[in-house]
């Protein structure tokens, strides 16, 4: 028997169905979840980010669930953004998806839209249309976004599933437990690396440490050679290989900066990761890139700044004959890239730029061959979710292998 969660009068009305069937369903789900996890009450949220959009991963069950939630004109109560789907709806590109897939995918997106969810179809809401401030409670799904919001921004969210994030969006609140409480956000493990760490090395570190510590909150101690906005790559790898909802980077991420040593009292284990380990991991996942036929970048989606860096490297070069180079971003950053000429440079180099979807949740081109990505999260999921043979390597190695 679980303890009974305290509900406000208004929340009780939602639970009793006075605000409609969809709201009642959302409320029931949150109450069950909260009582199971010992949450004393719900906490109001300022935004939601919802995953579970691709027909590839959600299937018919997702459509059925969304139809039930949306019955009677249910609307979300807070700003809510949406993760990538299985197609590029903007450019009308469906890769190897058949007509049935396209139809069902469109219905999923329309159902979300009907409920008032912004169809951003992006996994980097924190870089444009949904940026939470420090300390606010939110209900986000999509693990890379959760880790970024908790760690870099200092907002508070559990690693929600697609349906619990949607339910919270409808109710405007989430069960108060887990990462919403400061005591669960304190680091238990310290991980040190000597010297400067590059973006690629930070991802490798995320993967190595994630495998080792699972869901524990880590206090990293290293000097990044890149701006903190790029820590999303490390967070994506950390949570793919482990299960963490957040990390700290000493003196850089928000809670470490604001609270200093006061949050470090519960560290129980100290790990030193040697550069040799990072090199060995890189060798293991990269191998001979000459064998590759499709190069994929943009997991998490690339921002306009990241596209600019790619454009600077590929300017005047072309993708080699027989190879393809796919880049994934969202519509917001695509427009920015178009405005300042970055998109033209990429296209002139025969790089294919897509929005709304990604290399993991789309059906991908049918072409046989080995995929190479600069993302360890994509490397982790490509064989599992897309049955593709994959390698991973730093962005610059990918560019030099893919372009003439
Ligand atoms: Fe985003 Fe797809 Fe990667 S949703 S984090 S690009 S797996």
mmCIF file of C-alpha atoms and ligand atoms in Angstrom:
data_model
loop_
_atom_site.group_PDB
_atom_site.id
_atom_site.type_symbol
_atom_site.label_atom_id
_atom_site.label_comp_id
_atom_site.label_asym_id
_atom_site.label_seq_id
_atom_site.Cartn_x
_atom_site.Cartn_y
_atom_site.Cartn_z
ATOM 1 C CA UNK A 1 0.000 0.000 0.000
ATOM 2 C CA UNK A 2 1.426 3.343 -1.050
ATOM 3 C CA UNK A 3 1.038 6.543 1.001
ATOM 4 C CA UNK A 4 -1.730 8.813 -0.217
ATOM 5 C CA UNK A 5 -0.492 11.895 -2.015
ATOM 6 C CA UNK A 6 -1.873 15.250 -0.898
ATOM 7 C CA UNK A 7 -3.893 16.915 -3.659
ATOM 8 C CA UNK A 8 -5.263 20.454 -3.829
ATOM 9 C CA UNK A 9 -8.987 20.936 -4.274
ATOM 10 C CA UNK A 10 -8.431 21.763 -7.944
ATOM 11 C CA UNK A 11 -6.316 18.647 -8.488
ATOM 12 C CA UNK A 12 -9.046 16.533 -6.881
ATOM 13 C CA UNK A 13 -11.519 17.963 -9.366
ATOM 14 C CA UNK A 14 -9.188 16.978 -12.206
ATOM 15 C CA UNK A 15 -8.953 13.481 -10.770
ATOM 16 C CA UNK A 16 -12.730 13.265 -10.499
ATOM 17 C CA UNK A 17 -13.088 14.043 -14.196
ATOM 18 C CA UNK A 18 -14.594 17.513 -13.815
ATOM 19 C CA UNK A 19 -12.072 18.969 -16.290
ATOM 20 C CA UNK A 20 -12.600 16.300 -18.927
ATOM 21 C CA UNK A 21 -11.594 12.753 -19.744
ATOM 22 C CA UNK A 22 -8.063 13.493 -20.979
ATOM 23 C CA UNK A 23 -7.216 15.583 -17.911
ATOM 24 C CA UNK A 24 -8.590 12.860 -15.649
ATOM 25 C CA UNK A 25 -6.451 10.244 -17.395
ATOM 26 C CA UNK A 26 -3.343 12.437 -17.013
ATOM 27 C CA UNK A 27 -4.104 13.073 -13.351
ATOM 28 C CA UNK A 28 -4.661 9.372 -12.608
ATOM 29 C CA UNK A 29 -1.340 8.553 -14.182
ATOM 30 C CA UNK A 30 0.528 11.181 -12.160
ATOM 31 C CA UNK A 31 -1.145 10.174 -8.895
ATOM 32 C CA UNK A 32 -0.284 6.500 -9.462
ATOM 33 C CA UNK A 33 3.280 7.395 -10.320
ATOM 34 C CA UNK A 34 3.618 9.787 -7.389
ATOM 35 C CA UNK A 35 2.200 7.365 -4.839
ATOM 36 C CA UNK A 36 4.425 4.562 -6.108
ATOM 37 C CA UNK A 37 7.479 6.803 -5.710
ATOM 38 C CA UNK A 38 6.546 8.315 -2.344
ATOM 39 C CA UNK A 39 5.908 11.821 -3.662
ATOM 40 C CA UNK A 40 4.033 13.791 -0.965
ATOM 41 C CA UNK A 41 2.318 16.041 -3.537
ATOM 42 C CA UNK A 42 2.580 17.419 -7.066
ATOM 43 C CA UNK A 43 4.758 20.410 -7.875
ATOM 44 C CA UNK A 44 3.746 22.989 -10.538
ATOM 45 C CA UNK A 45 5.968 22.965 -13.628
ATOM 46 C CA UNK A 46 6.933 25.785 -15.958
ATOM 47 C CA UNK A 47 7.369 23.636 -19.068
ATOM 48 C CA UNK A 48 7.294 20.139 -20.550
ATOM 49 C CA UNK A 49 9.317 18.501 -23.280
ATOM 50 C CA UNK A 50 7.723 15.409 -24.739
ATOM 51 C CA UNK A 51 9.473 12.497 -26.470
ATOM 52 C CA UNK A 52 7.838 9.405 -27.937
ATOM 53 C CA UNK A 53 6.964 11.029 -31.233
ATOM 54 C CA UNK A 54 8.388 8.681 -33.838
ATOM 55 C CA UNK A 55 6.050 6.041 -35.211
ATOM 56 C CA UNK A 56 9.166 3.861 -35.481
ATOM 57 C CA UNK A 57 9.561 3.715 -31.693
ATOM 58 C CA UNK A 58 5.951 4.311 -30.579
ATOM 59 C CA UNK A 59 3.975 2.229 -33.086
ATOM 60 C CA UNK A 60 0.193 1.925 -33.078
ATOM 61 C CA UNK A 61 0.106 1.905 -29.272
ATOM 62 C CA UNK A 62 1.307 5.510 -29.223
ATOM 63 C CA UNK A 63 -1.493 6.606 -31.564
ATOM 64 C CA UNK A 64 -4.097 4.870 -29.404
ATOM 65 C CA UNK A 65 -2.721 6.508 -26.253
ATOM 66 C CA UNK A 66 -2.668 9.972 -27.817
ATOM 67 C CA UNK A 67 -6.229 9.561 -29.083
ATOM 68 C CA UNK A 68 -7.334 8.754 -25.534
ATOM 69 C CA UNK A 69 -5.516 11.719 -24.019
ATOM 70 C CA UNK A 70 -6.811 14.170 -26.627
ATOM 71 C CA UNK A 71 -10.473 13.135 -26.296
ATOM 72 C CA UNK A 72 -12.833 15.995 -25.468
ATOM 73 C CA UNK A 73 -10.389 18.710 -26.557
ATOM 74 C CA UNK A 74 -7.693 18.189 -23.900
ATOM 75 C CA UNK A 75 -5.021 20.919 -24.005
ATOM 76 C CA UNK A 76 -1.635 21.207 -22.352
ATOM 77 C CA UNK A 77 -1.472 23.676 -19.453
ATOM 78 C CA UNK A 78 2.159 24.802 -19.855
ATOM 79 C CA UNK A 79 4.632 25.482 -22.651
ATOM 80 C CA UNK A 80 5.316 22.083 -24.205
ATOM 81 C CA UNK A 81 7.776 21.216 -26.948
ATOM 82 C CA UNK A 82 8.159 18.019 -28.955
ATOM 83 C CA UNK A 83 11.045 15.679 -29.739
ATOM 84 C CA UNK A 84 11.982 14.602 -33.302
ATOM 85 C CA UNK A 85 9.635 12.322 -35.240
ATOM 86 C CA UNK A 86 10.328 9.615 -37.835
ATOM 87 C CA UNK A 87 10.325 11.892 -40.914
ATOM 88 C CA UNK A 88 11.583 15.231 -42.151
ATOM 89 C CA UNK A 89 8.165 16.872 -42.456
ATOM 90 C CA UNK A 90 9.689 20.220 -43.427
ATOM 91 C CA UNK A 91 11.491 18.917 -46.515
ATOM 92 C CA UNK A 92 8.992 16.080 -47.019
ATOM 93 C CA UNK A 93 11.715 13.430 -46.835
ATOM 94 C CA UNK A 94 10.761 10.053 -45.435
ATOM 95 C CA UNK A 95 13.911 7.993 -46.230
ATOM 96 C CA UNK A 96 12.864 4.352 -46.430
ATOM 97 C CA UNK A 97 9.464 4.811 -44.734
ATOM 98 C CA UNK A 98 6.428 3.508 -46.639
ATOM 99 C CA UNK A 99 3.092 5.332 -47.143
ATOM 100 C CA UNK A 100 1.528 3.710 -44.098
ATOM 101 C CA UNK A 101 4.406 4.900 -41.893
ATOM 102 C CA UNK A 102 4.084 8.438 -43.269
ATOM 103 C CA UNK A 103 0.322 8.513 -42.648
ATOM 104 C CA UNK A 104 0.607 7.261 -39.090
ATOM 105 C CA UNK A 105 3.516 9.592 -38.311
ATOM 106 C CA UNK A 106 1.492 12.578 -39.537
ATOM 107 C CA UNK A 107 -1.389 11.552 -37.284
ATOM 108 C CA UNK A 108 0.890 11.407 -34.232
ATOM 109 C CA UNK A 109 2.210 14.920 -34.853
ATOM 110 C CA UNK A 110 -1.311 16.238 -35.507
ATOM 111 C CA UNK A 111 -2.614 14.719 -32.272
ATOM 112 C CA UNK A 112 0.109 16.481 -30.295
ATOM 113 C CA UNK A 113 -0.593 19.724 -32.136
ATOM 114 C CA UNK A 114 -4.314 19.441 -31.364
ATOM 115 C CA UNK A 115 -3.442 19.320 -27.676
ATOM 116 C CA UNK A 116 -1.452 22.545 -27.967
ATOM 117 C CA UNK A 117 2.040 20.999 -27.964
ATOM 118 C CA UNK A 118 4.460 23.054 -30.065
ATOM 119 C CA UNK A 119 5.597 20.801 -32.895
ATOM 120 C CA UNK A 120 9.237 21.825 -32.627
ATOM 121 C CA UNK A 121 10.381 18.260 -33.458
ATOM 122 C CA UNK A 122 13.737 18.919 -31.874
ATOM 123 C CA UNK A 123 15.824 17.371 -29.105
ATOM 124 C CA UNK A 124 17.608 20.623 -28.204
ATOM 125 C CA UNK A 125 14.678 22.685 -26.835
ATOM 126 C CA UNK A 126 17.156 24.143 -24.336
ATOM 127 C CA UNK A 127 18.962 25.961 -27.164
ATOM 128 C CA UNK A 128 16.016 27.854 -28.581
ATOM 129 C CA UNK A 129 12.304 27.602 -27.842
ATOM 130 C CA UNK A 130 12.138 26.148 -24.334
ATOM 131 C CA UNK A 131 14.912 27.421 -22.079
ATOM 132 C CA UNK A 132 14.103 26.932 -18.371
ATOM 133 C CA UNK A 133 15.683 29.193 -15.780
ATOM 134 C CA UNK A 134 17.674 28.120 -12.757
ATOM 135 C CA UNK A 135 15.761 26.265 -10.057
ATOM 136 C CA UNK A 136 12.420 25.934 -11.873
ATOM 137 C CA UNK A 137 10.573 22.606 -11.906
ATOM 138 C CA UNK A 138 9.921 21.111 -15.323
ATOM 139 C CA UNK A 139 8.822 17.755 -16.689
ATOM 140 C CA UNK A 140 11.019 16.689 -19.542
ATOM 141 C CA UNK A 141 11.532 13.487 -21.447
ATOM 142 C CA UNK A 142 14.448 12.929 -23.911
ATOM 143 C CA UNK A 143 17.476 11.986 -21.896
ATOM 144 C CA UNK A 144 20.000 14.412 -23.441
ATOM 145 C CA UNK A 145 17.614 17.319 -22.795
ATOM 146 C CA UNK A 146 16.940 16.169 -19.224
ATOM 147 C CA UNK A 147 20.653 15.990 -18.412
ATOM 148 C CA UNK A 148 21.344 19.369 -19.997
ATOM 149 C CA UNK A 149 18.437 21.097 -18.218
ATOM 150 C CA UNK A 150 19.402 19.650 -14.824
ATOM 151 C CA UNK A 151 23.156 20.036 -15.166
ATOM 152 C CA UNK A 152 23.988 23.040 -17.307
ATOM 153 C CA UNK A 153 20.894 25.148 -16.567
ATOM 154 C CA UNK A 154 20.115 24.002 -13.020
ATOM 155 C CA UNK A 155 16.414 23.415 -13.742
ATOM 156 C CA UNK A 156 14.839 20.394 -12.028
ATOM 157 C CA UNK A 157 13.351 17.404 -13.812
ATOM 158 C CA UNK A 158 13.270 13.644 -13.499
ATOM 159 C CA UNK A 159 14.013 11.566 -16.578
ATOM 160 C CA UNK A 160 10.412 11.372 -17.684
ATOM 161 C CA UNK A 161 8.969 8.952 -20.162
ATOM 162 C CA UNK A 162 6.946 10.251 -23.090
ATOM 163 C CA UNK A 163 3.567 9.636 -21.449
ATOM 164 C CA UNK A 164 4.459 10.956 -17.998
ATOM 165 C CA UNK A 165 5.821 14.156 -19.616
ATOM 166 C CA UNK A 166 2.588 14.516 -21.597
ATOM 167 C CA UNK A 167 0.474 13.902 -18.482
ATOM 168 C CA UNK A 168 2.443 16.572 -16.605
ATOM 169 C CA UNK A 169 2.030 18.962 -19.532
ATOM 170 C CA UNK A 170 -1.750 18.482 -19.378
ATOM 171 C CA UNK A 171 -1.994 18.829 -15.598
ATOM 172 C CA UNK A 172 0.696 21.521 -15.318
ATOM 173 C CA UNK A 173 2.420 19.677 -12.472
ATOM 174 C CA UNK A 174 4.568 16.629 -11.767
ATOM 175 C CA UNK A 175 5.101 14.354 -8.713
ATOM 176 C CA UNK A 176 7.541 15.917 -6.262
ATOM 177 C CA UNK A 177 10.310 13.336 -5.877
ATOM 178 C CA UNK A 178 13.744 12.419 -7.274
ATOM 179 C CA UNK A 179 15.605 15.207 -9.055
ATOM 180 C CA UNK A 180 13.123 17.831 -7.862
ATOM 181 C CA UNK A 181 14.735 17.599 -4.406
ATOM 182 C CA UNK A 182 18.165 19.090 -3.796
ATOM 183 C CA UNK A 183 19.284 16.130 -1.670
ATOM 184 C CA UNK A 184 19.035 13.794 -4.702
ATOM 185 C CA UNK A 185 21.065 16.158 -6.849
ATOM 186 C CA UNK A 186 24.184 16.049 -4.692
ATOM 187 C CA UNK A 187 27.174 14.284 -6.278
ATOM 188 C CA UNK A 188 28.148 10.882 -4.888
ATOM 189 C CA UNK A 189 31.171 10.257 -7.142
ATOM 190 C CA UNK A 190 33.998 12.536 -8.203
ATOM 191 C CA UNK A 191 35.675 11.929 -11.569
ATOM 192 C CA UNK A 192 38.921 13.703 -12.376
ATOM 193 C CA UNK A 193 40.775 14.002 -15.673
ATOM 194 C CA UNK A 194 44.057 15.830 -15.976
ATOM 195 C CA UNK A 195 44.438 18.626 -18.491
ATOM 196 C CA UNK A 196 42.144 19.962 -21.202
ATOM 197 C CA UNK A 197 39.292 17.848 -22.502
ATOM 198 C CA UNK A 198 37.921 18.269 -26.052
ATOM 199 C CA UNK A 199 34.278 17.838 -27.088
ATOM 200 C CA UNK A 200 34.990 14.348 -28.389
ATOM 201 C CA UNK A 201 36.932 13.386 -25.246
ATOM 202 C CA UNK A 202 34.075 14.682 -23.087
ATOM 203 C CA UNK A 203 31.715 12.264 -24.837
ATOM 204 C CA UNK A 204 34.131 9.384 -24.347
ATOM 205 C CA UNK A 205 34.401 10.357 -20.705
ATOM 206 C CA UNK A 206 30.594 10.376 -20.487
ATOM 207 C CA UNK A 207 30.426 6.875 -21.970
ATOM 208 C CA UNK A 208 33.238 5.413 -19.828
ATOM 209 C CA UNK A 209 31.886 6.945 -16.616
ATOM 210 C CA UNK A 210 28.250 6.156 -17.471
ATOM 211 C CA UNK A 211 29.129 2.477 -17.873
ATOM 212 C CA UNK A 212 30.928 2.537 -14.549
ATOM 213 C CA UNK A 213 28.583 4.525 -12.275
ATOM 214 C CA UNK A 214 25.122 3.940 -13.794
ATOM 215 C CA UNK A 215 22.644 6.469 -12.448
ATOM 216 C CA UNK A 216 24.869 8.090 -9.783
ATOM 217 C CA UNK A 217 25.268 11.867 -9.877
ATOM 218 C CA UNK A 218 28.893 12.670 -10.733
ATOM 219 C CA UNK A 219 31.008 15.712 -9.955
ATOM 220 C CA UNK A 220 33.419 15.950 -12.897
ATOM 221 C CA UNK A 221 36.635 17.842 -12.530
ATOM 222 C CA UNK A 222 38.342 18.750 -15.797
ATOM 223 C CA UNK A 223 39.062 21.747 -17.981
ATOM 224 C CA UNK A 224 36.854 21.780 -21.084
ATOM 225 C CA UNK A 225 38.390 23.242 -24.248
ATOM 226 C CA UNK A 226 34.890 24.243 -25.397
ATOM 227 C CA UNK A 227 31.961 26.383 -24.169
ATOM 228 C CA UNK A 228 29.602 24.846 -21.596
ATOM 229 C CA UNK A 229 26.735 24.828 -24.155
ATOM 230 C CA UNK A 230 28.521 21.889 -25.819
ATOM 231 C CA UNK A 231 28.331 19.778 -22.673
ATOM 232 C CA UNK A 232 25.106 18.391 -24.152
ATOM 233 C CA UNK A 233 27.248 15.874 -26.074
ATOM 234 C CA UNK A 234 28.836 14.531 -22.896
ATOM 235 C CA UNK A 235 25.460 14.429 -21.150
ATOM 236 C CA UNK A 236 23.944 12.460 -24.042
ATOM 237 C CA UNK A 237 26.720 9.848 -23.842
ATOM 238 C CA UNK A 238 26.650 9.709 -20.029
ATOM 239 C CA UNK A 239 22.948 8.924 -19.939
ATOM 240 C CA UNK A 240 23.029 6.518 -22.905
ATOM 241 C CA UNK A 241 25.813 4.382 -21.426
ATOM 242 C CA UNK A 242 24.612 4.856 -17.837
ATOM 243 C CA UNK A 243 21.329 6.216 -16.605
ATOM 244 C CA UNK A 244 22.168 9.503 -14.924
ATOM 245 C CA UNK A 245 19.700 12.386 -14.933
ATOM 246 C CA UNK A 246 22.396 14.975 -14.242
ATOM 247 C CA UNK A 247 26.074 15.689 -13.571
ATOM 248 C CA UNK A 248 28.113 18.568 -12.227
ATOM 249 C CA UNK A 249 31.303 20.000 -13.669
ATOM 250 C CA UNK A 250 33.224 21.723 -10.915
ATOM 251 C CA UNK A 251 33.016 25.505 -11.159
ATOM 252 C CA UNK A 252 31.191 25.403 -14.491
ATOM 253 C CA UNK A 253 27.731 23.847 -14.295
ATOM 254 C CA UNK A 254 25.132 25.986 -12.583
ATOM 255 C CA UNK A 255 24.735 24.360 -9.152
ATOM 256 C CA UNK A 256 28.465 23.857 -8.734
ATOM 257 C CA UNK A 257 29.061 27.496 -9.620
ATOM 258 C CA UNK A 258 26.399 28.807 -7.240
ATOM 259 C CA UNK A 259 26.797 26.427 -4.298
ATOM 260 C CA UNK A 260 30.509 25.565 -4.539
ATOM 261 C CA UNK A 261 31.880 23.015 -2.055
ATOM 262 C CA UNK A 262 28.594 22.996 -0.077
ATOM 263 C CA UNK A 263 27.129 20.401 -2.473
ATOM 264 C CA UNK A 264 30.210 18.166 -2.318
ATOM 265 C CA UNK A 265 29.852 16.757 1.189
ATOM 266 C CA UNK A 266 28.322 13.447 0.112
ATOM 267 C CA UNK A 267 31.035 12.358 -2.330
ATOM 268 C CA UNK A 268 31.883 8.765 -1.407
ATOM 269 C CA UNK A 269 34.068 7.628 -4.279
ATOM 270 C CA UNK A 270 36.833 9.326 -6.257
ATOM 271 C CA UNK A 271 37.846 8.082 -9.708
ATOM 272 C CA UNK A 272 40.779 9.216 -11.839
ATOM 273 C CA UNK A 273 40.236 8.582 -15.559
ATOM 274 C CA UNK A 274 43.486 8.361 -17.491
ATOM 275 C CA UNK A 275 43.876 9.675 -21.018
ATOM 276 C CA UNK A 276 44.962 6.196 -22.052
ATOM 277 C CA UNK A 277 41.406 4.981 -21.300
ATOM 278 C CA UNK A 278 39.941 7.704 -23.499
ATOM 279 C CA UNK A 279 42.304 6.782 -26.350
ATOM 280 C CA UNK A 280 41.540 3.073 -26.051
ATOM 281 C CA UNK A 281 37.788 3.725 -26.141
ATOM 282 C CA UNK A 282 38.217 5.898 -29.244
ATOM 283 C CA UNK A 283 40.240 3.194 -31.006
ATOM 284 C CA UNK A 284 37.616 0.602 -30.145
ATOM 285 C CA UNK A 285 34.687 2.582 -31.613
ATOM 286 C CA UNK A 286 36.358 4.134 -34.665
ATOM 287 C CA UNK A 287 38.488 1.630 -36.584
ATOM 288 C CA UNK A 288 39.004 2.109 -40.329
ATOM 289 C CA UNK A 289 36.692 4.908 -41.514
ATOM 290 C CA UNK A 290 37.464 4.185 -45.184
ATOM 291 C CA UNK A 291 34.945 1.322 -45.031
ATOM 292 C CA UNK A 292 32.113 3.707 -44.167
ATOM 293 C CA UNK A 293 29.455 4.748 -46.651
ATOM 294 C CA UNK A 294 27.137 7.053 -44.683
ATOM 295 C CA UNK A 295 28.316 9.776 -42.334
ATOM 296 C CA UNK A 296 25.728 11.116 -39.886
ATOM 297 C CA UNK A 297 26.095 14.105 -37.571
ATOM 298 C CA UNK A 298 23.595 15.937 -35.373
ATOM 299 C CA UNK A 299 22.858 13.791 -32.315
ATOM 300 C CA UNK A 300 21.781 15.820 -30.379
ATOM 301 C CA UNK A 301 20.551 18.120 -33.176
ATOM 302 C CA UNK A 302 23.155 20.657 -34.270
ATOM 303 C CA UNK A 303 22.738 24.311 -33.379
ATOM 304 C CA UNK A 304 23.585 27.034 -35.883
ATOM 305 C CA UNK A 305 26.984 27.561 -34.192
ATOM 306 C CA UNK A 306 27.835 23.895 -34.625
ATOM 307 C CA UNK A 307 26.703 23.979 -38.265
ATOM 308 C CA UNK A 308 28.926 27.008 -38.773
ATOM 309 C CA UNK A 309 31.924 25.005 -37.560
ATOM 310 C CA UNK A 310 31.116 22.197 -39.996
ATOM 311 C CA UNK A 311 30.651 24.737 -42.811
ATOM 312 C CA UNK A 312 34.039 26.315 -42.121
ATOM 313 C CA UNK A 313 35.716 22.921 -42.409
ATOM 314 C CA UNK A 314 33.937 21.753 -45.575
ATOM 315 C CA UNK A 315 33.952 25.016 -47.540
ATOM 316 C CA UNK A 316 35.169 24.400 -51.079
ATOM 317 C CA UNK A 317 35.230 20.583 -50.657
ATOM 318 C CA UNK A 318 32.715 17.938 -51.732
ATOM 319 C CA UNK A 319 31.462 14.693 -50.258
ATOM 320 C CA UNK A 320 33.376 11.823 -51.912
ATOM 321 C CA UNK A 321 31.720 9.855 -54.691
ATOM 322 C CA UNK A 322 29.771 6.883 -53.341
ATOM 323 C CA UNK A 323 29.448 8.372 -49.852
ATOM 324 C CA UNK A 324 26.633 10.323 -48.176
ATOM 325 C CA UNK A 325 26.871 12.922 -45.416
ATOM 326 C CA UNK A 326 23.652 13.530 -43.465
ATOM 327 C CA UNK A 327 23.330 16.399 -40.982
ATOM 328 C CA UNK A 328 20.394 16.745 -38.565
ATOM 329 C CA UNK A 329 19.180 19.989 -37.007
ATOM 330 C CA UNK A 330 15.838 21.628 -36.178
ATOM 331 C CA UNK A 331 13.818 24.224 -38.086
ATOM 332 C CA UNK A 332 14.839 27.100 -35.821
ATOM 333 C CA UNK A 333 18.566 26.575 -36.403
ATOM 334 C CA UNK A 334 18.029 25.696 -40.066
ATOM 335 C CA UNK A 335 16.456 29.125 -40.619
ATOM 336 C CA UNK A 336 19.353 30.809 -38.842
ATOM 337 C CA UNK A 337 21.821 28.850 -40.967
ATOM 338 C CA UNK A 338 19.955 29.842 -44.107
ATOM 339 C CA UNK A 339 19.952 33.544 -43.164
ATOM 340 C CA UNK A 340 23.703 33.750 -42.766
ATOM 341 C CA UNK A 341 24.823 31.600 -45.693
ATOM 342 C CA UNK A 342 25.888 28.533 -43.690
ATOM 343 C CA UNK A 343 23.260 26.302 -45.280
ATOM 344 C CA UNK A 344 24.479 27.200 -48.782
ATOM 345 C CA UNK A 345 28.056 26.224 -47.936
ATOM 346 C CA UNK A 346 26.884 22.868 -46.577
ATOM 347 C CA UNK A 347 24.693 22.180 -49.591
ATOM 348 C CA UNK A 348 27.438 23.223 -52.035
ATOM 349 C CA UNK A 349 29.563 20.520 -50.421
ATOM 350 C CA UNK A 350 26.758 17.957 -51.056
ATOM 351 C CA UNK A 351 25.935 17.651 -47.371
ATOM 352 C CA UNK A 352 22.278 16.672 -46.917
ATOM 353 C CA UNK A 353 20.627 18.763 -44.194
ATOM 354 C CA UNK A 354 17.479 17.455 -42.507
ATOM 355 C CA UNK A 355 15.156 18.709 -39.771
ATOM 356 C CA UNK A 356 12.363 17.233 -37.605
ATOM 357 C CA UNK A 357 13.964 13.795 -37.336
ATOM 358 C CA UNK A 358 17.300 12.139 -36.599
ATOM 359 C CA UNK A 359 19.521 9.172 -37.418
ATOM 360 C CA UNK A 360 18.039 7.140 -34.582
ATOM 361 C CA UNK A 361 14.286 7.776 -34.740
ATOM 362 C CA UNK A 362 13.910 7.951 -38.558
ATOM 363 C CA UNK A 363 13.781 4.914 -40.822
ATOM 364 C CA UNK A 364 17.110 6.026 -42.412
ATOM 365 C CA UNK A 365 18.057 5.507 -46.072
ATOM 366 C CA UNK A 366 17.935 1.938 -47.281
ATOM 367 C CA UNK A 367 21.567 1.987 -48.471
ATOM 368 C CA UNK A 368 23.592 -0.861 -47.175
ATOM 369 C CA UNK A 369 26.926 -0.106 -45.579
ATOM 370 C CA UNK A 370 28.533 1.145 -42.444
ATOM 371 C CA UNK A 371 27.386 4.306 -40.697
ATOM 372 C CA UNK A 372 29.834 6.641 -38.997
ATOM 373 C CA UNK A 373 28.739 9.230 -36.460
ATOM 374 C CA UNK A 374 30.451 11.803 -34.263
ATOM 375 C CA UNK A 375 27.940 11.073 -31.490
ATOM 376 C CA UNK A 376 28.418 8.303 -28.974
ATOM 377 C CA UNK A 377 24.704 8.365 -28.174
ATOM 378 C CA UNK A 378 23.924 7.652 -31.843
ATOM 379 C CA UNK A 379 26.690 5.020 -31.940
ATOM 380 C CA UNK A 380 25.059 3.355 -28.935
ATOM 381 C CA UNK A 381 21.547 3.304 -30.443
ATOM 382 C CA UNK A 382 22.135 2.818 -34.203
ATOM 383 C CA UNK A 383 22.653 -0.951 -33.981
ATOM 384 C CA UNK A 384 19.928 -1.388 -31.344
ATOM 385 C CA UNK A 385 17.121 0.704 -32.852
ATOM 386 C CA UNK A 386 18.059 0.818 -36.533
ATOM 387 C CA UNK A 387 19.961 -2.450 -36.998
ATOM 388 C CA UNK A 388 22.825 -0.528 -38.618
ATOM 389 C CA UNK A 389 26.490 -1.326 -38.279
ATOM 390 C CA UNK A 390 28.086 1.789 -36.832
ATOM 391 C CA UNK A 391 31.411 3.382 -35.993
ATOM 392 C CA UNK A 392 32.086 6.627 -34.142
ATOM 393 C CA UNK A 393 34.843 9.192 -34.517
ATOM 394 C CA UNK A 394 35.568 12.867 -33.773
ATOM 395 C CA UNK A 395 33.890 15.338 -36.135
ATOM 396 C CA UNK A 396 37.161 16.369 -37.794
ATOM 397 C CA UNK A 397 38.044 12.741 -38.621
ATOM 398 C CA UNK A 398 34.600 12.300 -40.126
ATOM 399 C CA UNK A 399 34.971 15.402 -42.272
ATOM 400 C CA UNK A 400 38.363 14.342 -43.565
ATOM 401 C CA UNK A 401 37.109 10.828 -44.393
ATOM 402 C CA UNK A 402 33.850 11.947 -46.004
ATOM 403 C CA UNK A 403 35.042 14.872 -48.109
ATOM 404 C CA UNK A 404 37.492 15.108 -51.001
HETATM 405 FE FE1 LIG B 1 18.266 13.742 -30.524
HETATM 406 FE FE2 LIG B 1 17.823 11.624 -31.960
HETATM 407 FE FE3 LIG B 1 20.083 11.901 -30.696
HETATM 408 S S1 LIG B 1 16.376 12.612 -30.668
HETATM 409 S S2 LIG B 1 19.657 13.102 -28.911
HETATM 410 S S3 LIG B 1 19.338 13.189 -32.360
HETATM 411 S S4 LIG B 1 18.904 10.054 -30.821
#
